[in-house]
Amino acid sequence: MALPKIEDARSLSDAELEQEILAAKRQLFDLRLQKATKRLEKPHQFKHLKHRIAQLMTVERERQLAKQKESTDTSQSDTPQSEQSDTPQSESEA
């Protein structure tokens, strides 16, 4: 089985992404339980699940940063130009 592609994770909605992360973490827990009880048949699944969780969490973080950047961009564009400049006004302008 090939490793999952990140494009698959990017095509998910936010709610689906959250569900996928939870499902993958549950599967990882189950694999650890199987390993502890010596019933694990496919140890390579650890690598696949950890890789998938990393992909999903990366996409989630990318979306958080995009929303954060979008909100800061809109808040900066809403402020008047005089408040945006960091240069102090000279005495003649005051």
PDB file of N, CA and C in Angstrom:
ATOM      1  N   MET A   1       0.840  -1.176   0.000  1.00  0.00           N
ATOM      2  CA  MET A   1       0.000   0.000   0.000  1.00  0.00           C
ATOM      3  C   MET A   1       0.888   1.243   0.000  1.00  0.00           C
ATOM      4  N   ALA A   2       0.609   2.142  -0.903  1.00  0.00           N
ATOM      5  CA  ALA A   2       1.396   3.362  -1.017  1.00  0.00           C
ATOM      6  C   ALA A   2       0.966   4.359   0.051  1.00  0.00           C
ATOM      7  N   LEU A   3       1.880   5.271   0.362  1.00  0.00           N
ATOM      8  CA  LEU A   3       1.558   6.322   1.319  1.00  0.00           C
ATOM      9  C   LEU A   3       0.508   7.250   0.720  1.00  0.00           C
ATOM     10  N   PRO A   4      -0.384   7.783   1.541  1.00  0.00           N
ATOM     11  CA  PRO A   4      -1.424   8.680   1.029  1.00  0.00           C
ATOM     12  C   PRO A   4      -0.830  10.000   0.535  1.00  0.00           C
ATOM     13  N   LYS A   5      -1.506  10.599  -0.415  1.00  0.00           N
ATOM     14  CA  LYS A   5      -1.054  11.867  -0.996  1.00  0.00           C
ATOM     15  C   LYS A   5      -1.679  13.030  -0.248  1.00  0.00           C
ATOM     16  N   ILE A   6      -0.955  14.128  -0.140  1.00  0.00           N
ATOM     17  CA  ILE A   6      -1.440  15.289   0.594  1.00  0.00           C
ATOM     18  C   ILE A   6      -2.566  15.993  -0.160  1.00  0.00           C
ATOM     19  N   GLU A   7      -2.635  15.805  -1.474  1.00  0.00           N
ATOM     20  CA  GLU A   7      -3.727  16.399  -2.245  1.00  0.00           C
ATOM     21  C   GLU A   7      -5.081  15.869  -1.770  1.00  0.00           C
ATOM     22  N   ASP A   8      -5.088  14.606  -1.335  1.00  0.00           N
ATOM     23  CA  ASP A   8      -6.320  14.029  -0.806  1.00  0.00           C
ATOM     24  C   ASP A   8      -6.762  14.779   0.450  1.00  0.00           C
ATOM     25  N   ALA A   9      -5.818  15.123   1.286  1.00  0.00           N
ATOM     26  CA  ALA A   9      -6.134  15.847   2.517  1.00  0.00           C
ATOM     27  C   ALA A   9      -6.572  17.277   2.219  1.00  0.00           C
ATOM     28  N   ARG A  10      -5.969  17.889   1.226  1.00  0.00           N
ATOM     29  CA  ARG A  10      -6.320  19.270   0.889  1.00  0.00           C
ATOM     30  C   ARG A  10      -7.709  19.379   0.276  1.00  0.00           C
ATOM     31  N   SER A  11      -8.205  18.296  -0.280  1.00  0.00           N
ATOM     32  CA  SER A  11      -9.525  18.341  -0.907  1.00  0.00           C
ATOM     33  C   SER A  11     -10.658  18.194   0.119  1.00  0.00           C
ATOM     34  N   LEU A  12     -10.331  17.892   1.365  1.00  0.00           N
ATOM     35  CA  LEU A  12     -11.346  17.714   2.407  1.00  0.00           C
ATOM     36  C   LEU A  12     -11.813  19.061   2.954  1.00  0.00           C
ATOM     37  N   SER A  13     -13.047  19.097   3.426  1.00  0.00           N
ATOM     38  CA  SER A  13     -13.545  20.298   4.091  1.00  0.00           C
ATOM     39  C   SER A  13     -12.973  20.327   5.516  1.00  0.00           C
ATOM     40  N   ASP A  14     -13.183  21.428   6.215  1.00  0.00           N
ATOM     41  CA  ASP A  14     -12.650  21.552   7.574  1.00  0.00           C
ATOM     42  C   ASP A  14     -13.229  20.485   8.504  1.00  0.00           C
ATOM     43  N   ALA A  15     -14.538  20.252   8.406  1.00  0.00           N
ATOM     44  CA  ALA A  15     -15.178  19.248   9.264  1.00  0.00           C
ATOM     45  C   ALA A  15     -14.671  17.846   8.930  1.00  0.00           C
ATOM     46  N   GLU A  16     -14.549  17.551   7.649  1.00  0.00           N
ATOM     47  CA  GLU A  16     -14.043  16.238   7.237  1.00  0.00           C
ATOM     48  C   GLU A  16     -12.597  16.054   7.689  1.00  0.00           C
ATOM     49  N   LEU A  17     -11.827  17.132   7.643  1.00  0.00           N
ATOM     50  CA  LEU A  17     -10.431  17.085   8.069  1.00  0.00           C
ATOM     51  C   LEU A  17     -10.339  16.728   9.551  1.00  0.00           C
ATOM     52  N   GLU A  18     -11.168  17.366  10.369  1.00  0.00           N
ATOM     53  CA  GLU A  18     -11.197  17.061  11.800  1.00  0.00           C
ATOM     54  C   GLU A  18     -11.567  15.605  12.043  1.00  0.00           C
ATOM     55  N   GLN A  19     -12.558  15.113  11.309  1.00  0.00           N
ATOM     56  CA  GLN A  19     -12.987  13.727  11.461  1.00  0.00           C
ATOM     57  C   GLN A  19     -11.879  12.753  11.053  1.00  0.00           C
ATOM     58  N   GLU A  20     -11.179  13.079   9.979  1.00  0.00           N
ATOM     59  CA  GLU A  20     -10.079  12.226   9.518  1.00  0.00           C
ATOM     60  C   GLU A  20      -8.951  12.174  10.545  1.00  0.00           C
ATOM     61  N   ILE A  21      -8.636  13.313  11.144  1.00  0.00           N
ATOM     62  CA  ILE A  21      -7.580  13.357  12.157  1.00  0.00           C
ATOM     63  C   ILE A  21      -7.967  12.478  13.343  1.00  0.00           C
ATOM     64  N   LEU A  22      -9.193  12.632  13.817  1.00  0.00           N
ATOM     65  CA  LEU A  22      -9.646  11.811  14.946  1.00  0.00           C
ATOM     66  C   LEU A  22      -9.643  10.324  14.602  1.00  0.00           C
ATOM     67  N   ALA A  23     -10.098   9.986  13.408  1.00  0.00           N
ATOM     68  CA  ALA A  23     -10.134   8.585  12.992  1.00  0.00           C
ATOM     69  C   ALA A  23      -8.725   7.997  12.903  1.00  0.00           C
ATOM     70  N   ALA A  24      -7.799   8.762  12.355  1.00  0.00           N
ATOM     71  CA  ALA A  24      -6.422   8.276  12.224  1.00  0.00           C
ATOM     72  C   ALA A  24      -5.774   8.105  13.596  1.00  0.00           C
ATOM     73  N   LYS A  25      -6.052   9.018  14.523  1.00  0.00           N
ATOM     74  CA  LYS A  25      -5.498   8.896  15.874  1.00  0.00           C
ATOM     75  C   LYS A  25      -6.082   7.686  16.597  1.00  0.00           C
ATOM     76  N   ARG A  26      -7.363   7.416  16.373  1.00  0.00           N
ATOM     77  CA  ARG A  26      -7.977   6.218  16.967  1.00  0.00           C
ATOM     78  C   ARG A  26      -7.338   4.951  16.397  1.00  0.00           C
ATOM     79  N   GLN A  27      -7.104   4.942  15.087  1.00  0.00           N
ATOM     80  CA  GLN A  27      -6.475   3.774  14.460  1.00  0.00           C
ATOM     81  C   GLN A  27      -5.064   3.565  15.011  1.00  0.00           C
ATOM     82  N   LEU A  28      -4.339   4.668  15.227  1.00  0.00           N
ATOM     83  CA  LEU A  28      -2.992   4.564  15.767  1.00  0.00           C
ATOM     84  C   LEU A  28      -3.041   3.987  17.187  1.00  0.00           C
ATOM     85  N   PHE A  29      -4.018   4.429  17.967  1.00  0.00           N
ATOM     86  CA  PHE A  29      -4.197   3.872  19.307  1.00  0.00           C
ATOM     87  C   PHE A  29      -4.465   2.371  19.231  1.00  0.00           C
ATOM     88  N   ASP A  30      -5.337   1.965  18.318  1.00  0.00           N
ATOM     89  CA  ASP A  30      -5.654   0.548  18.160  1.00  0.00           C
ATOM     90  C   ASP A  30      -4.419  -0.257  17.750  1.00  0.00           C
ATOM     91  N   LEU A  31      -3.605   0.318  16.883  1.00  0.00           N
ATOM     92  CA  LEU A  31      -2.374  -0.376  16.486  1.00  0.00           C
ATOM     93  C   LEU A  31      -1.435  -0.550  17.672  1.00  0.00           C
ATOM     94  N   ARG A  32      -1.338   0.473  18.499  1.00  0.00           N
ATOM     95  CA  ARG A  32      -0.482   0.370  19.687  1.00  0.00           C
ATOM     96  C   ARG A  32      -1.007  -0.700  20.637  1.00  0.00           C
ATOM     97  N   LEU A  33      -2.322  -0.783  20.747  1.00  0.00           N
ATOM     98  CA  LEU A  33      -2.935  -1.805  21.584  1.00  0.00           C
ATOM     99  C   LEU A  33      -2.636  -3.198  21.022  1.00  0.00           C
ATOM    100  N   GLN A  34      -2.741  -3.342  19.718  1.00  0.00           N
ATOM    101  CA  GLN A  34      -2.433  -4.622  19.079  1.00  0.00           C
ATOM    102  C   GLN A  34      -0.969  -5.007  19.293  1.00  0.00           C
ATOM    103  N   LYS A  35      -0.098  -4.012  19.207  1.00  0.00           N
ATOM    104  CA  LYS A  35       1.330  -4.273  19.406  1.00  0.00           C
ATOM    105  C   LYS A  35       1.589  -4.738  20.838  1.00  0.00           C
ATOM    106  N   ALA A  36       0.930  -4.095  21.794  1.00  0.00           N
ATOM    107  CA  ALA A  36       1.128  -4.445  23.195  1.00  0.00           C
ATOM    108  C   ALA A  36       0.604  -5.841  23.510  1.00  0.00           C
ATOM    109  N   THR A  37      -0.451  -6.241  22.830  1.00  0.00           N
ATOM    110  CA  THR A  37      -1.020  -7.574  23.069  1.00  0.00           C
ATOM    111  C   THR A  37      -0.470  -8.614  22.092  1.00  0.00           C
ATOM    112  N   LYS A  38       0.538  -8.226  21.337  1.00  0.00           N
ATOM    113  CA  LYS A  38       1.232  -9.117  20.396  1.00  0.00           C
ATOM    114  C   LYS A  38       0.309  -9.680  19.310  1.00  0.00           C
ATOM    115  N   ARG A  39      -0.664  -8.871  18.871  1.00  0.00           N
ATOM    116  CA  ARG A  39      -1.564  -9.272  17.795  1.00  0.00           C
ATOM    117  C   ARG A  39      -1.324  -8.478  16.522  1.00  0.00           C
ATOM    118  N   LEU A  40      -0.286  -7.661  16.494  1.00  0.00           N
ATOM    119  CA  LEU A  40      -0.021  -6.796  15.344  1.00  0.00           C
ATOM    120  C   LEU A  40       0.561  -7.635  14.200  1.00  0.00           C
ATOM    121  N   GLU A  41      -0.110  -7.592  13.057  1.00  0.00           N
ATOM    122  CA  GLU A  41       0.333  -8.366  11.906  1.00  0.00           C
ATOM    123  C   GLU A  41       1.054  -7.509  10.866  1.00  0.00           C
ATOM    124  N   LYS A  42       0.733  -6.213  10.816  1.00  0.00           N
ATOM    125  CA  LYS A  42       1.303  -5.352   9.792  1.00  0.00           C
ATOM    126  C   LYS A  42       1.959  -4.125  10.447  1.00  0.00           C
ATOM    127  N   PRO A  43       3.209  -4.252  10.880  1.00  0.00           N
ATOM    128  CA  PRO A  43       3.863  -3.140  11.575  1.00  0.00           C
ATOM    129  C   PRO A  43       4.106  -1.913  10.683  1.00  0.00           C
ATOM    130  N   HIS A  44       4.064  -2.085   9.378  1.00  0.00           N
ATOM    131  CA  HIS A  44       4.262  -0.938   8.483  1.00  0.00           C
ATOM    132  C   HIS A  44       3.108   0.057   8.568  1.00  0.00           C
ATOM    133  N   GLN A  45       1.973  -0.372   9.126  1.00  0.00           N
ATOM    134  CA  GLN A  45       0.829   0.532   9.248  1.00  0.00           C
ATOM    135  C   GLN A  45       1.124   1.711  10.172  1.00  0.00           C
ATOM    136  N   PHE A  46       2.055   1.543  11.125  1.00  0.00           N
ATOM    137  CA  PHE A  46       2.451   2.662  11.978  1.00  0.00           C
ATOM    138  C   PHE A  46       2.967   3.814  11.130  1.00  0.00           C
ATOM    139  N   LYS A  47       3.859   3.474  10.206  1.00  0.00           N
ATOM    140  CA  LYS A  47       4.448   4.495   9.348  1.00  0.00           C
ATOM    141  C   LYS A  47       3.378   5.188   8.520  1.00  0.00           C
ATOM    142  N   HIS A  48       2.484   4.431   7.954  1.00  0.00           N
ATOM    143  CA  HIS A  48       1.437   4.998   7.108  1.00  0.00           C
ATOM    144  C   HIS A  48       0.506   5.917   7.904  1.00  0.00           C
ATOM    145  N   LEU A  49       0.117   5.468   9.091  1.00  0.00           N
ATOM    146  CA  LEU A  49      -0.804   6.279   9.896  1.00  0.00           C
ATOM    147  C   LEU A  49      -0.137   7.546  10.410  1.00  0.00           C
ATOM    148  N   LYS A  50       1.096   7.436  10.855  1.00  0.00           N
ATOM    149  CA  LYS A  50       1.800   8.628  11.331  1.00  0.00           C
ATOM    150  C   LYS A  50       1.994   9.629  10.199  1.00  0.00           C
ATOM    151  N   HIS A  51       2.289   9.118   9.027  1.00  0.00           N
ATOM    152  CA  HIS A  51       2.443   9.977   7.851  1.00  0.00           C
ATOM    153  C   HIS A  51       1.123  10.675   7.527  1.00  0.00           C
ATOM    154  N   ARG A  52       0.036   9.932   7.576  1.00  0.00           N
ATOM    155  CA  ARG A  52      -1.294  10.489   7.285  1.00  0.00           C
ATOM    156  C   ARG A  52      -1.686  11.556   8.314  1.00  0.00           C
ATOM    157  N   ILE A  53      -1.436  11.278   9.586  1.00  0.00           N
ATOM    158  CA  ILE A  53      -1.754  12.248  10.635  1.00  0.00           C
ATOM    159  C   ILE A  53      -0.947  13.526  10.432  1.00  0.00           C
ATOM    160  N   ALA A  54       0.318  13.382  10.088  1.00  0.00           N
ATOM    161  CA  ALA A  54       1.160  14.554   9.841  1.00  0.00           C
ATOM    162  C   ALA A  54       0.619  15.373   8.668  1.00  0.00           C
ATOM    163  N   GLN A  55       0.201  14.704   7.611  1.00  0.00           N
ATOM    164  CA  GLN A  55      -0.367  15.405   6.462  1.00  0.00           C
ATOM    165  C   GLN A  55      -1.631  16.163   6.846  1.00  0.00           C
ATOM    166  N   LEU A  56      -2.519  15.493   7.559  1.00  0.00           N
ATOM    167  CA  LEU A  56      -3.780  16.109   7.939  1.00  0.00           C
ATOM    168  C   LEU A  56      -3.563  17.310   8.857  1.00  0.00           C
ATOM    169  N   MET A  57      -2.657  17.161   9.791  1.00  0.00           N
ATOM    170  CA  MET A  57      -2.393  18.263  10.719  1.00  0.00           C
ATOM    171  C   MET A  57      -1.685  19.422  10.019  1.00  0.00           C
ATOM    172  N   THR A  58      -0.873  19.113   9.016  1.00  0.00           N
ATOM    173  CA  THR A  58      -0.219  20.159   8.236  1.00  0.00           C
ATOM    174  C   THR A  58      -1.249  20.971   7.457  1.00  0.00           C
ATOM    175  N   VAL A  59      -2.184  20.294   6.833  1.00  0.00           N
ATOM    176  CA  VAL A  59      -3.243  20.984   6.090  1.00  0.00           C
ATOM    177  C   VAL A  59      -4.086  21.829   7.041  1.00  0.00           C
ATOM    178  N   GLU A  60      -4.383  21.282   8.214  1.00  0.00           N
ATOM    179  CA  GLU A  60      -5.156  22.023   9.208  1.00  0.00           C
ATOM    180  C   GLU A  60      -4.414  23.298   9.620  1.00  0.00           C
ATOM    181  N   ARG A  61      -3.126  23.192   9.848  1.00  0.00           N
ATOM    182  CA  ARG A  61      -2.326  24.360  10.249  1.00  0.00           C
ATOM    183  C   ARG A  61      -2.231  25.371   9.110  1.00  0.00           C
ATOM    184  N   GLU A  62      -2.079  24.899   7.883  1.00  0.00           N
ATOM    185  CA  GLU A  62      -2.042  25.814   6.735  1.00  0.00           C
ATOM    186  C   GLU A  62      -3.317  26.643   6.666  1.00  0.00           C
ATOM    187  N   ARG A  63      -4.437  25.990   6.902  1.00  0.00           N
ATOM    188  CA  ARG A  63      -5.725  26.693   6.856  1.00  0.00           C
ATOM    189  C   ARG A  63      -5.849  27.689   8.004  1.00  0.00           C
ATOM    190  N   GLN A  64      -5.358  27.314   9.188  1.00  0.00           N
ATOM    191  CA  GLN A  64      -5.384  28.244  10.322  1.00  0.00           C
ATOM    192  C   GLN A  64      -4.564  29.484  10.013  1.00  0.00           C
ATOM    193  N   LEU A  65      -3.370  29.287   9.466  1.00  0.00           N
ATOM    194  CA  LEU A  65      -2.499  30.417   9.135  1.00  0.00           C
ATOM    195  C   LEU A  65      -3.105  31.279   8.045  1.00  0.00           C
ATOM    196  N   ALA A  66      -3.761  30.662   7.065  1.00  0.00           N
ATOM    197  CA  ALA A  66      -4.394  31.419   5.988  1.00  0.00           C
ATOM    198  C   ALA A  66      -5.525  32.282   6.535  1.00  0.00           C
ATOM    199  N   LYS A  67      -6.323  31.717   7.441  1.00  0.00           N
ATOM    200  CA  LYS A  67      -7.412  32.493   8.048  1.00  0.00           C
ATOM    201  C   LYS A  67      -6.864  33.629   8.895  1.00  0.00           C
ATOM    202  N   GLN A  68      -5.791  33.346   9.618  1.00  0.00           N
ATOM    203  CA  GLN A  68      -5.175  34.354  10.467  1.00  0.00           C
ATOM    204  C   GLN A  68      -4.600  35.487   9.617  1.00  0.00           C
ATOM    205  N   LYS A  69      -3.949  35.137   8.536  1.00  0.00           N
ATOM    206  CA  LYS A  69      -3.382  36.147   7.649  1.00  0.00           C
ATOM    207  C   LYS A  69      -4.494  36.968   7.004  1.00  0.00           C
ATOM    208  N   GLU A  70      -5.557  36.292   6.615  1.00  0.00           N
ATOM    209  CA  GLU A  70      -6.688  36.975   5.992  1.00  0.00           C
ATOM    210  C   GLU A  70      -7.321  37.972   6.959  1.00  0.00           C
ATOM    211  N   SER A  71      -7.456  37.575   8.212  1.00  0.00           N
ATOM    212  CA  SER A  71      -8.073  38.477   9.195  1.00  0.00           C
ATOM    213  C   SER A  71      -7.161  39.662   9.506  1.00  0.00           C
ATOM    214  N   THR A  72      -5.848  39.467   9.527  1.00  0.00           N
ATOM    215  CA  THR A  72      -4.946  40.596   9.780  1.00  0.00           C
ATOM    216  C   THR A  72      -4.889  41.518   8.572  1.00  0.00           C
ATOM    217  N   ASP A  73      -4.997  40.955   7.379  1.00  0.00           N
ATOM    218  CA  ASP A  73      -4.990  41.787   6.171  1.00  0.00           C
ATOM    219  C   ASP A  73      -6.237  42.660   6.114  1.00  0.00           C
ATOM    220  N   THR A  74      -7.369  42.107   6.465  1.00  0.00           N
ATOM    221  CA  THR A  74      -8.601  42.892   6.417  1.00  0.00           C
ATOM    222  C   THR A  74      -8.629  43.930   7.523  1.00  0.00           C
ATOM    223  N   SER A  75      -8.071  43.612   8.678  1.00  0.00           N
ATOM    224  CA  SER A  75      -8.064  44.596   9.770  1.00  0.00           C
ATOM    225  C   SER A  75      -7.109  45.738   9.459  1.00  0.00           C
ATOM    226  N   GLN A  76      -6.027  45.480   8.772  1.00  0.00           N
ATOM    227  CA  GLN A  76      -5.093  46.542   8.394  1.00  0.00           C
ATOM    228  C   GLN A  76      -5.689  47.432   7.317  1.00  0.00           C
ATOM    229  N   SER A  77      -6.462  46.870   6.429  1.00  0.00           N
ATOM    230  CA  SER A  77      -7.045  47.676   5.363  1.00  0.00           C
ATOM    231  C   SER A  77      -8.196  48.529   5.882  1.00  0.00           C
ATOM    232  N   ASP A  78      -8.773  48.166   7.028  1.00  0.00           N
ATOM    233  CA  ASP A  78      -9.865  48.929   7.610  1.00  0.00           C
ATOM    234  C   ASP A  78      -9.391  50.157   8.384  1.00  0.00           C
ATOM    235  N   THR A  79      -8.144  50.153   8.838  1.00  0.00           N
ATOM    236  CA  THR A  79      -7.650  51.287   9.621  1.00  0.00           C
ATOM    237  C   THR A  79      -7.276  52.431   8.701  1.00  0.00           C
ATOM    238  N   PRO A  80      -7.471  53.668   9.151  1.00  0.00           N
ATOM    239  CA  PRO A  80      -7.100  54.818   8.326  1.00  0.00           C
ATOM    240  C   PRO A  80      -5.597  54.874   8.086  1.00  0.00           C
ATOM    241  N   GLN A  81      -5.204  55.545   7.038  1.00  0.00           N
ATOM    242  CA  GLN A  81      -3.801  55.621   6.650  1.00  0.00           C
ATOM    243  C   GLN A  81      -2.964  56.302   7.720  1.00  0.00           C
ATOM    244  N   SER A  82      -3.495  57.322   8.403  1.00  0.00           N
ATOM    245  CA  SER A  82      -2.717  58.047   9.402  1.00  0.00           C
ATOM    246  C   SER A  82      -2.356  57.157  10.580  1.00  0.00           C
ATOM    247  N   GLU A  83      -3.191  56.159  10.907  1.00  0.00           N
ATOM    248  CA  GLU A  83      -2.893  55.253  12.002  1.00  0.00           C
ATOM    249  C   GLU A  83      -1.884  54.203  11.602  1.00  0.00           C
ATOM    250  N   GLN A  84      -1.747  53.916  10.331  1.00  0.00           N
ATOM    251  CA  GLN A  84      -0.848  52.872   9.881  1.00  0.00           C
ATOM    252  C   GLN A  84       0.603  53.322   9.871  1.00  0.00           C
ATOM    253  N   SER A  85       0.871  54.609   9.673  1.00  0.00           N
ATOM    254  CA  SER A  85       2.255  55.053   9.564  1.00  0.00           C
ATOM    255  C   SER A  85       2.894  55.055  10.942  1.00  0.00           C
ATOM    256  N   ASP A  86       4.133  54.575  10.988  1.00  0.00           N
ATOM    257  CA  ASP A  86       4.853  54.492  12.247  1.00  0.00           C
ATOM    258  C   ASP A  86       5.767  55.702  12.469  1.00  0.00           C
ATOM    259  N   THR A  87       5.879  56.555  11.475  1.00  0.00           N
ATOM    260  CA  THR A  87       6.768  57.699  11.615  1.00  0.00           C
ATOM    261  C   THR A  87       6.086  58.769  12.451  1.00  0.00           C
ATOM    262  N   PRO A  88       6.825  59.336  13.400  1.00  0.00           N
ATOM    263  CA  PRO A  88       6.223  60.390  14.238  1.00  0.00           C
ATOM    264  C   PRO A  88       6.022  61.659  13.411  1.00  0.00           C
ATOM    265  N   GLN A  89       5.008  62.409  13.764  1.00  0.00           N
ATOM    266  CA  GLN A  89       4.731  63.652  13.081  1.00  0.00           C
ATOM    267  C   GLN A  89       5.693  64.724  13.585  1.00  0.00           C
ATOM    268  N   SER A  90       6.111  65.586  12.695  1.00  0.00           N
ATOM    269  CA  SER A  90       6.967  66.678  13.111  1.00  0.00           C
ATOM    270  C   SER A  90       6.117  67.741  13.805  1.00  0.00           C
ATOM    271  N   GLU A  91       6.772  68.670  14.477  1.00  0.00           N
ATOM    272  CA  GLU A  91       6.067  69.689  15.239  1.00  0.00           C
ATOM    273  C   GLU A  91       5.218  70.576  14.343  1.00  0.00           C
ATOM    274  N   SER A  92       5.656  70.798  13.105  1.00  0.00           N
ATOM    275  CA  SER A  92       4.895  71.665  12.210  1.00  0.00           C
ATOM    276  C   SER A  92       3.598  70.991  11.755  1.00  0.00           C
ATOM    277  N   GLU A  93       3.581  69.658  11.698  1.00  0.00           N
ATOM    278  CA  GLU A  93       2.394  68.948  11.285  1.00  0.00           C
ATOM    279  C   GLU A  93       1.397  68.797  12.434  1.00  0.00           C
ATOM    280  N   ALA A  94       1.876  68.847  13.666  1.00  0.00           N
ATOM    281  CA  ALA A  94       1.006  68.631  14.827  1.00  0.00           C
ATOM    282  C   ALA A  94       0.211  69.813  15.168  1.00  0.00           C
TER     283      ALA A  94
END
